CSV table of C-alpha atoms in Angstrom, one decimal:
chain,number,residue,atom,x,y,z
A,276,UNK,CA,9.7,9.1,-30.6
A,277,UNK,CA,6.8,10.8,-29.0
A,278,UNK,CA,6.8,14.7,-28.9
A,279,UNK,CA,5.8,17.1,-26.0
A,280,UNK,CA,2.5,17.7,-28.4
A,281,UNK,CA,2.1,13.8,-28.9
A,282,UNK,CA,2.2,13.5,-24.6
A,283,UNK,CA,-0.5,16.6,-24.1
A,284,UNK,CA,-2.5,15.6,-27.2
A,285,UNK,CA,-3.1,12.2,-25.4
A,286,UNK,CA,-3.7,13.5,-22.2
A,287,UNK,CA,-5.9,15.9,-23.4
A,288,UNK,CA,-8.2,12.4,-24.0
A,289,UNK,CA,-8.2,11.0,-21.0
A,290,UNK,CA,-11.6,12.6,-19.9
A,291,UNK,CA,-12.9,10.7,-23.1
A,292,UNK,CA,-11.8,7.7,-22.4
A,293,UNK,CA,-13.1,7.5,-18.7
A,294,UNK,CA,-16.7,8.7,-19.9
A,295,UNK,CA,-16.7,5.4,-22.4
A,296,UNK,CA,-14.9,3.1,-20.0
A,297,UNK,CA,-14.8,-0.1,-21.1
A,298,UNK,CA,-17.5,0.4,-24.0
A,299,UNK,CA,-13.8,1.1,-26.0
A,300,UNK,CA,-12.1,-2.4,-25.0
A,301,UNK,CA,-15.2,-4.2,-25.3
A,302,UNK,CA,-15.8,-2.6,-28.5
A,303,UNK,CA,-11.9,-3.8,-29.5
A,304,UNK,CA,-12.0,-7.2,-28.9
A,305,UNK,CA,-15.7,-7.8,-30.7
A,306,UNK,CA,-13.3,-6.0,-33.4
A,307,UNK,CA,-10.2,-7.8,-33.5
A,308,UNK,CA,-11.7,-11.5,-32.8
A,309,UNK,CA,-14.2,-11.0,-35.8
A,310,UNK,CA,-11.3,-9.8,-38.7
A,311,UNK,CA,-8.8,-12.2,-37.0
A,312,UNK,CA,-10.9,-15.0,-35.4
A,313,UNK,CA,-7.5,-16.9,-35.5
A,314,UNK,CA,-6.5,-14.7,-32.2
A,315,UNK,CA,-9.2,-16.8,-30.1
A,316,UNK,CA,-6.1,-19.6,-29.8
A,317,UNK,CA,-4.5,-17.1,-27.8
A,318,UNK,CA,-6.7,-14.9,-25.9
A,319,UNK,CA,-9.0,-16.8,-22.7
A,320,UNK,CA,-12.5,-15.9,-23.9
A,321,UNK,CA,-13.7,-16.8,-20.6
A,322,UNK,CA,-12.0,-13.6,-19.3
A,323,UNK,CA,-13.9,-11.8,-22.1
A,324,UNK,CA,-17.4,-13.6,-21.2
A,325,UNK,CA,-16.7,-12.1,-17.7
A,326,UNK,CA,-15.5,-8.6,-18.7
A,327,UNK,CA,-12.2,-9.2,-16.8
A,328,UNK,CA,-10.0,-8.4,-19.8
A,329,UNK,CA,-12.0,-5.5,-21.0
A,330,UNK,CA,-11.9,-4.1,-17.8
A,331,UNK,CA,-8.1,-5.1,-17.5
A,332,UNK,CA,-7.4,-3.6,-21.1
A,333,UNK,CA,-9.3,-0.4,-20.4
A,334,UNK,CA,-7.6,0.1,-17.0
A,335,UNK,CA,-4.0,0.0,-18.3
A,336,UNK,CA,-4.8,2.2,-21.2
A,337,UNK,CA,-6.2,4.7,-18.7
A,338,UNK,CA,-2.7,4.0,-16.7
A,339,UNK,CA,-0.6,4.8,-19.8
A,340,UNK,CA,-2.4,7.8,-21.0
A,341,UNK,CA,-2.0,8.7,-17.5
A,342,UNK,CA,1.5,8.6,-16.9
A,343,UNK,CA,2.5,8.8,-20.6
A,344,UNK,CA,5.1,11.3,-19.8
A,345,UNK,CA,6.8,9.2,-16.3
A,346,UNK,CA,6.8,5.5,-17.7
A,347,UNK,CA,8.8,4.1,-14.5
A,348,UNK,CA,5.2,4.3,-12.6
A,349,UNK,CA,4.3,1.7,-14.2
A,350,UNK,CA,7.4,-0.7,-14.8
A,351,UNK,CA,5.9,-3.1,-12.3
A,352,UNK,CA,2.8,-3.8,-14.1
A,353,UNK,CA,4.4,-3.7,-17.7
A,354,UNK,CA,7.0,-6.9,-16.5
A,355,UNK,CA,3.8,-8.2,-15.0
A,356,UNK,CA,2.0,-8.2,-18.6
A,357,UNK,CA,5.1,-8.7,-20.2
A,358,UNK,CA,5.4,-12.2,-18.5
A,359,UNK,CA,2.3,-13.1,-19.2
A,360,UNK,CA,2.4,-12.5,-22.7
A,361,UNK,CA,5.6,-14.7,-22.8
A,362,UNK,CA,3.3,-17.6,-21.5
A,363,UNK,CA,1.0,-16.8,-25.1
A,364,UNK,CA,4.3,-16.9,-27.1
A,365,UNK,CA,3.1,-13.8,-27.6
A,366,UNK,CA,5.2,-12.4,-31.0
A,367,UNK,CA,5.7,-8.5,-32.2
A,368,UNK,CA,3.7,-9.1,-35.5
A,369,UNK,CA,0.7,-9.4,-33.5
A,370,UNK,CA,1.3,-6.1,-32.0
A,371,UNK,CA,0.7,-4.1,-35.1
A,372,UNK,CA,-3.0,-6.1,-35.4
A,373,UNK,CA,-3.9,-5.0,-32.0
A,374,UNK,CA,-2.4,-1.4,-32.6
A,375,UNK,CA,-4.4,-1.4,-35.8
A,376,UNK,CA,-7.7,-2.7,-34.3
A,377,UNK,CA,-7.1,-0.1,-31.1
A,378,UNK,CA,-6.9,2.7,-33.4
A,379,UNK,CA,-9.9,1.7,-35.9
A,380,UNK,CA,-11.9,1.3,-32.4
A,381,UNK,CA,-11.0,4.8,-31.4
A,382,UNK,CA,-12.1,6.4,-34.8
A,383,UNK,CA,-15.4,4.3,-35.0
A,384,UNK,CA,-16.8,5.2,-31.6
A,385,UNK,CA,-15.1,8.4,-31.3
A,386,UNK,CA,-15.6,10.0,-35.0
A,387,UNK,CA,-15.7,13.8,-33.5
A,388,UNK,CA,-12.8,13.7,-31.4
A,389,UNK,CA,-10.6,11.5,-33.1
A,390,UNK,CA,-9.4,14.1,-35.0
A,391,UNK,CA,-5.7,13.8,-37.2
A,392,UNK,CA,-4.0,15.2,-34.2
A,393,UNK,CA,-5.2,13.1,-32.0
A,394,UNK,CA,-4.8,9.9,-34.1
A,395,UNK,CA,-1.2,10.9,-34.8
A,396,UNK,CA,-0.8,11.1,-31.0
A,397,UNK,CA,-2.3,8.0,-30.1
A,398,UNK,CA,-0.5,5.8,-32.9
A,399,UNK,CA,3.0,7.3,-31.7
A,400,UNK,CA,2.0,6.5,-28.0
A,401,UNK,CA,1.1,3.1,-28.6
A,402,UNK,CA,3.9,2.2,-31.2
A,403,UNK,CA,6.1,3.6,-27.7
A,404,UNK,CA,4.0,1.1,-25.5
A,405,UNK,CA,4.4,-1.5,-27.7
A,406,UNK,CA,8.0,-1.2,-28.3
A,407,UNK,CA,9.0,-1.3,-24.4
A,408,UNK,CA,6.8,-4.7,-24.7
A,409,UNK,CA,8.5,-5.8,-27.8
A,410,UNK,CA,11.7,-5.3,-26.0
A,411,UNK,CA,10.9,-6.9,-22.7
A,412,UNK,CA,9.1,-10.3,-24.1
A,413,UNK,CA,12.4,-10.7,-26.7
A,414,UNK,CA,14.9,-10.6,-23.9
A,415,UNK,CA,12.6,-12.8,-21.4
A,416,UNK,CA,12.3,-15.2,-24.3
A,417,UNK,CA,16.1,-14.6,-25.3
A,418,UNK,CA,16.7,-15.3,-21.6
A,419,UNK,CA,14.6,-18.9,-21.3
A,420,UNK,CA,15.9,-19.9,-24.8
A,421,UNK,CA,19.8,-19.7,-22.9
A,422,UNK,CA,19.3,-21.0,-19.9
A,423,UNK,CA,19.8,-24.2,-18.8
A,424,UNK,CA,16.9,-26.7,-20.1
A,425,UNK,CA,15.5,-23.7,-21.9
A,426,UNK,CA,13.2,-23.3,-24.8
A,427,UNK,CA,11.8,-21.2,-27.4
A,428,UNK,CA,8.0,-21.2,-28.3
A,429,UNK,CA,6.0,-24.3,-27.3
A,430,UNK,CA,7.2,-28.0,-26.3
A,431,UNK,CA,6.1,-31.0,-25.9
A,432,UNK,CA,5.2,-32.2,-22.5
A,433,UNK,CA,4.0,-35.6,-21.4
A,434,UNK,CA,1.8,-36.0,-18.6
A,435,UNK,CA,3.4,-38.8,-16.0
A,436,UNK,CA,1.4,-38.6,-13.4
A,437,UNK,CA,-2.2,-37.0,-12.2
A,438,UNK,CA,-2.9,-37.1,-8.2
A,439,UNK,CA,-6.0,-35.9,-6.7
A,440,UNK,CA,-4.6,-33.2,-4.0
A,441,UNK,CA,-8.8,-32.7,-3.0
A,442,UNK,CA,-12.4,-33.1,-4.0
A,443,UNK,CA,-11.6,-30.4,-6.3
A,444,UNK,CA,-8.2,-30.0,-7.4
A,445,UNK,CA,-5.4,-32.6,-9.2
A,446,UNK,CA,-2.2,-32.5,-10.0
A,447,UNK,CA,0.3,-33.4,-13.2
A,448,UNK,CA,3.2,-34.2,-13.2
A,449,UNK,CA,4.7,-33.0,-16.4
A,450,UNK,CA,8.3,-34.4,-18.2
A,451,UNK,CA,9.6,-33.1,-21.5
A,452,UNK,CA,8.8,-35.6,-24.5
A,453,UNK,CA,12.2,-34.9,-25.8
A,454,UNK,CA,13.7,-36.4,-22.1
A,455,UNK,CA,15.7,-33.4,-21.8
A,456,UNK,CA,16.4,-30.6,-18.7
A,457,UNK,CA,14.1,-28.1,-18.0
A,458,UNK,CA,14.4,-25.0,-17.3
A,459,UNK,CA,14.2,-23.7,-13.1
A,460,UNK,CA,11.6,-21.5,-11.9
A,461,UNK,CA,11.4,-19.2,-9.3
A,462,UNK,CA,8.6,-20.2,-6.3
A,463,UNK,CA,5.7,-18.8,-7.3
A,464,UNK,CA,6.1,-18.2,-10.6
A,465,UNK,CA,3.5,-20.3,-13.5
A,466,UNK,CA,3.3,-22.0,-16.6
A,467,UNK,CA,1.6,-21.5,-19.6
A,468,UNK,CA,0.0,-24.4,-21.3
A,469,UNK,CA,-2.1,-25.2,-24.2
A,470,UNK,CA,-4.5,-27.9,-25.5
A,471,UNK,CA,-7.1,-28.2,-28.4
A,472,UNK,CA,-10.1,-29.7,-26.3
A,473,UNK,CA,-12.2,-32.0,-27.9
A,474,UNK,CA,-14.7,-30.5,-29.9
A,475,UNK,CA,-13.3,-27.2,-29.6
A,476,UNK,CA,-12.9,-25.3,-32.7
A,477,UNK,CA,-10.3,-23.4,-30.6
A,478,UNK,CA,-7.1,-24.1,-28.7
A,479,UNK,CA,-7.0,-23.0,-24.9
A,480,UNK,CA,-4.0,-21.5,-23.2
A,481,UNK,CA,-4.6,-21.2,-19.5
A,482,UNK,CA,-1.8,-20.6,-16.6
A,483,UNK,CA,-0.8,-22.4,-13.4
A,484,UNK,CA,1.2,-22.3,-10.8
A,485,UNK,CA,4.1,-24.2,-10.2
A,486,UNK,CA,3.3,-26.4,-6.9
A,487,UNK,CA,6.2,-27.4,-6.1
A,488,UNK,CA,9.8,-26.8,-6.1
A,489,UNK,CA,12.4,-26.9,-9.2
A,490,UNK,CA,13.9,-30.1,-10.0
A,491,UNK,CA,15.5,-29.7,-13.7
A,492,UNK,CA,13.5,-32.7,-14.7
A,493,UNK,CA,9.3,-32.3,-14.6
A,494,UNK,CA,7.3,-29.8,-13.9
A,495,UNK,CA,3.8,-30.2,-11.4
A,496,UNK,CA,1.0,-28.1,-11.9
A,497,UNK,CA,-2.4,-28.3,-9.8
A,498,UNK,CA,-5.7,-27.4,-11.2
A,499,UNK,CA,-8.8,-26.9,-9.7
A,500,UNK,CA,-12.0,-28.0,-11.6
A,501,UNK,CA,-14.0,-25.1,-12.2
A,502,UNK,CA,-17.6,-25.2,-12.4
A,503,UNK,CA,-18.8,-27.5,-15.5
A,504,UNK,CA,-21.3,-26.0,-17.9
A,505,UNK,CA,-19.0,-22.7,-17.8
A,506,UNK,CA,-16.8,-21.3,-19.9
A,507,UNK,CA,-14.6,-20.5,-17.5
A,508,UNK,CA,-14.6,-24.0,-16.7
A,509,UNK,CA,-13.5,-25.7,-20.2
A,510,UNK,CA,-10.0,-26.0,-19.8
A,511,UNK,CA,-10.2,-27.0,-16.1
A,512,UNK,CA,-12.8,-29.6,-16.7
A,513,UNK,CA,-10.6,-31.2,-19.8
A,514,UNK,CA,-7.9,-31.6,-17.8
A,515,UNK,CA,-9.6,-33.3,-15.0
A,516,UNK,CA,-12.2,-35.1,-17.2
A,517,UNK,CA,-9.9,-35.9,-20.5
A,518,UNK,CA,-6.4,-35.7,-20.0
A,519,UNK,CA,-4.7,-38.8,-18.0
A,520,UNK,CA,-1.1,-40.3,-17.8
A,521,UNK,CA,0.8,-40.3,-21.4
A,522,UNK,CA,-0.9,-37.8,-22.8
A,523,UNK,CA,0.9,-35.0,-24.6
A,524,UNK,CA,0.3,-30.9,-23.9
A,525,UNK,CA,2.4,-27.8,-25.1
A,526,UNK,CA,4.2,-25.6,-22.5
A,527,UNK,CA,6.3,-22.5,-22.2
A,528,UNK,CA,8.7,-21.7,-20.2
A,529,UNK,CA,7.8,-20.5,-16.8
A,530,UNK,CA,6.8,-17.2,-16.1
A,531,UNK,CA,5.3,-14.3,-13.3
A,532,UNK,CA,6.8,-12.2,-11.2
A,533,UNK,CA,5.3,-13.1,-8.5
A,534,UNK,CA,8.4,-14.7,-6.9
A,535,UNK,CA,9.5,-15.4,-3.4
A,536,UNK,CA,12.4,-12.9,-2.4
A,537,UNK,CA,14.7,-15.0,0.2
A,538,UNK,CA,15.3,-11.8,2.5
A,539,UNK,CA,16.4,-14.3,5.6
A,540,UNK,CA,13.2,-12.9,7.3
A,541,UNK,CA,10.6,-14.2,8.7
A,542,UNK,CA,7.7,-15.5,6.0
A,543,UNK,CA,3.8,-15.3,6.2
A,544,UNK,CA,1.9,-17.3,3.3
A,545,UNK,CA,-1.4,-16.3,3.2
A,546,UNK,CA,-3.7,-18.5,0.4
A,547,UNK,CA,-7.4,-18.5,-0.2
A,548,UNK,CA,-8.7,-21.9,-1.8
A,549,UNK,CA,-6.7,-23.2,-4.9
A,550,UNK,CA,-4.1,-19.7,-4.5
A,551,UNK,CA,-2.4,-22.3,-2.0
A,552,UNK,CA,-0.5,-23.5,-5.2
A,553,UNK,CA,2.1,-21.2,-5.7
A,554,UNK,CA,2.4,-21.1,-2.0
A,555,UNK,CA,3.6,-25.1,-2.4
A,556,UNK,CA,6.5,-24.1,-4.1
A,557,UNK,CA,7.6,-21.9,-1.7
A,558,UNK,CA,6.8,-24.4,1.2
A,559,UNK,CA,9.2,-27.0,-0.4
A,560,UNK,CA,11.8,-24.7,-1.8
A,561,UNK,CA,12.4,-23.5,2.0
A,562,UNK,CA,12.3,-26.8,2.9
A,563,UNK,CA,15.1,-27.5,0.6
A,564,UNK,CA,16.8,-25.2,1.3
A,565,UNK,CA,16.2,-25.8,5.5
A,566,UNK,CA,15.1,-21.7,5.9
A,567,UNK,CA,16.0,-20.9,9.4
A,568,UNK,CA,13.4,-18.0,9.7
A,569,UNK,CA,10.3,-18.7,10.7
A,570,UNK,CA,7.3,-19.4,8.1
A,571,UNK,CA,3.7,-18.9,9.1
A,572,UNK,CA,1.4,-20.6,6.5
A,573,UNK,CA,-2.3,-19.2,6.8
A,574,UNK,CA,-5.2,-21.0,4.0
A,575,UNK,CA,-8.5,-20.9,3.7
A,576,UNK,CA,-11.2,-23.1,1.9
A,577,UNK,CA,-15.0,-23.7,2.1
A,578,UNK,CA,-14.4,-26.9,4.1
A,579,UNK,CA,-11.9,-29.7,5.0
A,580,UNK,CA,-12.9,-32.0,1.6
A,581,UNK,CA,-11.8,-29.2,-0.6
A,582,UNK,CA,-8.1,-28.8,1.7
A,583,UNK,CA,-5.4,-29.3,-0.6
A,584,UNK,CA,-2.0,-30.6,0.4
A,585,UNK,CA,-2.9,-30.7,4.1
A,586,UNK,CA,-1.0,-33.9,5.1
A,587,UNK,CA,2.5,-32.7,2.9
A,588,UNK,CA,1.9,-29.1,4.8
A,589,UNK,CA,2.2,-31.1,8.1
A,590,UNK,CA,5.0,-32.9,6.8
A,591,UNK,CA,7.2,-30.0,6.4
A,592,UNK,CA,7.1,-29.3,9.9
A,593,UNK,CA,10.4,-31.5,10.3
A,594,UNK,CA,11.6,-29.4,8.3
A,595,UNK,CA,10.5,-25.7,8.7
A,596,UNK,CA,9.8,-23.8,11.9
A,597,UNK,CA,6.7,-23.8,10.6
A,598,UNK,CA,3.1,-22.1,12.0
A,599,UNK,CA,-0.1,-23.6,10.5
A,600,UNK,CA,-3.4,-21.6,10.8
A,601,UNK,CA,-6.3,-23.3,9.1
A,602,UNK,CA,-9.9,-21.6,8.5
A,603,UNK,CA,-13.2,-23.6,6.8
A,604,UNK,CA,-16.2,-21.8,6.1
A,605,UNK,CA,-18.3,-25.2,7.2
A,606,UNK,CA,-16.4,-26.8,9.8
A,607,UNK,CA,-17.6,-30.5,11.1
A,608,UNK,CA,-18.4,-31.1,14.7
A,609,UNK,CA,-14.8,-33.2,15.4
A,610,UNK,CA,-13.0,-30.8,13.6
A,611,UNK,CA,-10.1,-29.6,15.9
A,612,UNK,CA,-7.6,-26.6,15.6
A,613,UNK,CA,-9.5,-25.2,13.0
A,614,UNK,CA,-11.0,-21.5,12.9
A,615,UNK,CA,-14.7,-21.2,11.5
A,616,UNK,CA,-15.7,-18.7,9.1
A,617,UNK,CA,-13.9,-16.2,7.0
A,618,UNK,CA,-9.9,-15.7,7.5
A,619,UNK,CA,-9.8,-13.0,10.8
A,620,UNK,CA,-6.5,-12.1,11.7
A,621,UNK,CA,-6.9,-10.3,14.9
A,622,UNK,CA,-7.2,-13.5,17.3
A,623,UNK,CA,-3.6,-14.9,16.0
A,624,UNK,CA,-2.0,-11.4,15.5
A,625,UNK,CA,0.4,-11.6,18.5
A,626,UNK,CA,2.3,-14.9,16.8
A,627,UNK,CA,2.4,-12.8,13.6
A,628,UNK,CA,5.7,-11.1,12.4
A,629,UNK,CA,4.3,-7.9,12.5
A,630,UNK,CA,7.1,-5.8,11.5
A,631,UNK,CA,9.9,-7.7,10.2
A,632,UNK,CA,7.6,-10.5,7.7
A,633,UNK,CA,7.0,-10.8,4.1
A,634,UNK,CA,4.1,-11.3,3.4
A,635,UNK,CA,2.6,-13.2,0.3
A,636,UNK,CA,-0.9,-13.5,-0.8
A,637,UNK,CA,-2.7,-15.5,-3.0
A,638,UNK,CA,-6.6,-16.2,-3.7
A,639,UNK,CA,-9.7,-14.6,-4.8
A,640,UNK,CA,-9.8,-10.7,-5.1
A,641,UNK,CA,-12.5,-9.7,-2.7
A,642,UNK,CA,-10.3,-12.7,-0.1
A,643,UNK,CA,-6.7,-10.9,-0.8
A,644,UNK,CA,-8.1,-7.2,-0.5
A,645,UNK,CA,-10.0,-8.1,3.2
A,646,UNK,CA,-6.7,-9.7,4.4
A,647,UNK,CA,-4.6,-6.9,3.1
A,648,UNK,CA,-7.0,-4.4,5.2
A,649,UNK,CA,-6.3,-6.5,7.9
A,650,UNK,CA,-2.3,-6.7,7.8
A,651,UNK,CA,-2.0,-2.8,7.0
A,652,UNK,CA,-4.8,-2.4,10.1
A,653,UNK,CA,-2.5,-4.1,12.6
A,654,UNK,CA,0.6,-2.3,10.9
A,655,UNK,CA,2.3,-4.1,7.6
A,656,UNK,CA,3.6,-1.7,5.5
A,657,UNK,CA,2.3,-2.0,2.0
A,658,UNK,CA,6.0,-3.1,0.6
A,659,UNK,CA,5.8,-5.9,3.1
A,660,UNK,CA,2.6,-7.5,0.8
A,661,UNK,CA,2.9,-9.4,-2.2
A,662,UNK,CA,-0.1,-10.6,-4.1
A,663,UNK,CA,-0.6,-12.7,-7.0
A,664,UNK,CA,-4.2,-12.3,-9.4
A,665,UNK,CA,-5.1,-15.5,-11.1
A,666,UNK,CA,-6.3,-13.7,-14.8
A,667,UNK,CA,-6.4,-10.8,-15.4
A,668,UNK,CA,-4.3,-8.3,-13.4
A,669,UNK,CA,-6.5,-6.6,-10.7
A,670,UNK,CA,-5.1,-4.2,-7.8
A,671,UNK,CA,-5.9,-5.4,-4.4
């Protein structure tokens, strides 16, 4: 239980930890991968080539030290991280390594100010922060374990079918080795999967969205090849490259909460290259379902060989009342009922639902945070905007 001198005593640090920014994280993971080494199955050390999860890390410390002593600020973000930690099979023994390591870190780089006090402080506040995660993950996993077609920790999965939607992204179809159900999903939520590359001495556990609506059967992610060479591309590339029809991954149960809300509104899906995925599920589960609102579906790629889904986005016109809006940065001569360039919303903002429409975005970061300037400069209200980060969490 933290104290009233636990709260101001980590307070009190906050100036410290915003004059070494992320020299602390970065400092914590060269610490905890090289005592447990082991840990590198889990984490994505392309996010740590990048500095995305240092800068991720370091961010929500500086969050929680903020608003130590008002939690509910932040119970958005913590059932963000808390999903995704679900999708790591992420377990509570691993929390007291990463407390310990966080702490060490502290006392190495800090030696003056880490003083008994504030040590105290700081290992009360994060066995608080680590219990309300504890907590969360146990009932999420409680909760898929339960359900219908649900699971604990990782299954097998058999890959029956891989579909080039582009020049750059395919599909799998996924079904349970065991031939049993699986579990639903909500649109736009992911799924957390994990293979041990060739040559590898690590396994890789990457995310994707669910493209496509819940069917108690298979699931269908799409991936998009990243650039090869990378590490940011190894898992991407393997999948593309390596992995064909019959071949076996692990999966957990879905997870993310970024989820379509059915309000009986009208619905704007906004996607930036491969952040149309999630926005598939969505298309088809309003299709299923025969949504009588109208749906505006806006995307965005570098050119019409990289347009994924195009044809089956057209299809669901019979279905839908459904508005396309298409913009390539290199558009051909013949090209049609296409906008050039970057996504502007200005020209199309009179067939936009302006003040009754959810809107949901998905893409790059510097993409989503220029088309959220745009909605909230022609008058969406922030809690009309949804976003989802591929990675680490970023705001927008």
């Amino acid at each position: 239980m933290l104290s009233q001198q636990h709260i101001d005593t980590v307070r009190s640090t906050i100036p410290l930890l915003v004059s070494a920014n992320t020299l602390i994280t970065e400092h914590f993971y060269n610490r905890l991968f090289t005592h447990h080494p082991e840990l590198q199955n889990i984490f994505n050390m392309s996010h740590q080539s990048t500095g995305r999860q240092p800068t991720a890390l370091f961010n929500a410390i500086a969050a929680y030290a903020t608003h130590i002593d008002n939690l509910e600020v932040l119970t958005s973000a913590v059932m963000r991280i808390a999903h995704k930690h679900t999708s790591f099979n992420i377990q509570p023994s691993q929390y007291d390594v990463v407390g310990h390591h966080l702490i060490e870190t502290l006392r190495e780089l800090v030696p003056g100010a880490f003083t008994p006090e504030v040590e105290e402080a700081w290992t009360a506040a994060y066995q608080q922060l680590a219990n309300i995660f504890i907590k969360i993950e146990g009932d999420l996993y409680k909760q898929n374990a339960n359900e219908q077609g649900g699971w604990e920790d990782f299954r097998a999965f058999k890959v029956i079918s891989k579909t080039p939607e582009s020049e750059r992204v395919t599909s799998f179809v996924l079904a349970p080795v065991d031939g049993k159900k699986v579990i639903d999903y909500k649109a736009g939520q992911y799924l957390g999967i994990k293979i041990k590359p060739k040559d590898n001495e690590f396994e890789e556990i990457r995310q994707y969205s669910l493209s496509t609506t819940a069917n108690q059967e298979t699931y269908r992610i799409s991936v998009k090849r990243e650039s090869t060479g990378q590490i940011a591309g190894i898992m991407s590339n393997y999948l593309h490259d390596q992995v064909n029809v019959s071949d076996t991954i692990e999966a957990m149960p879905p997870a993310g909460d970024f989820c379509f809300e059915d309000k009986q509104q009208p619905v704007v899906l906004i996607s930036g290259g491969v952040g149309l995925t999630p926005m598939q599920a969505v298309l088809d589960t309003l299709a299923k379902q025969q949504y009588a609102q109208p749906v505006h579906y806006l995307h965005a790629c570098p050119k019409a060989s990289h347009h994924s889904f195009k044809e089956h986005v057209n299809n669901l016109k019979s279905s839908l009342d459904l508005n396309i809006q298409t913009w390539y940065e290199q558009l051909d001569d013949d090209q049609e009922g296409v906008f050039e360039g970057q996504m502007v919303l200005e020209p199309i903002k009179d067939s936009l639902p302006l003040e009754t429409g959810d809107y949901y975005l998905c893409g790059p970061i510097g993409f989503m945070m220029n088309v959220k300037q745009q909605l909230l400069s022609l008058g969406v209200s922030g809690e009309r905007i949804h976003y989802e980060v591929f990675g680490p969490h970023q705001d927008v």
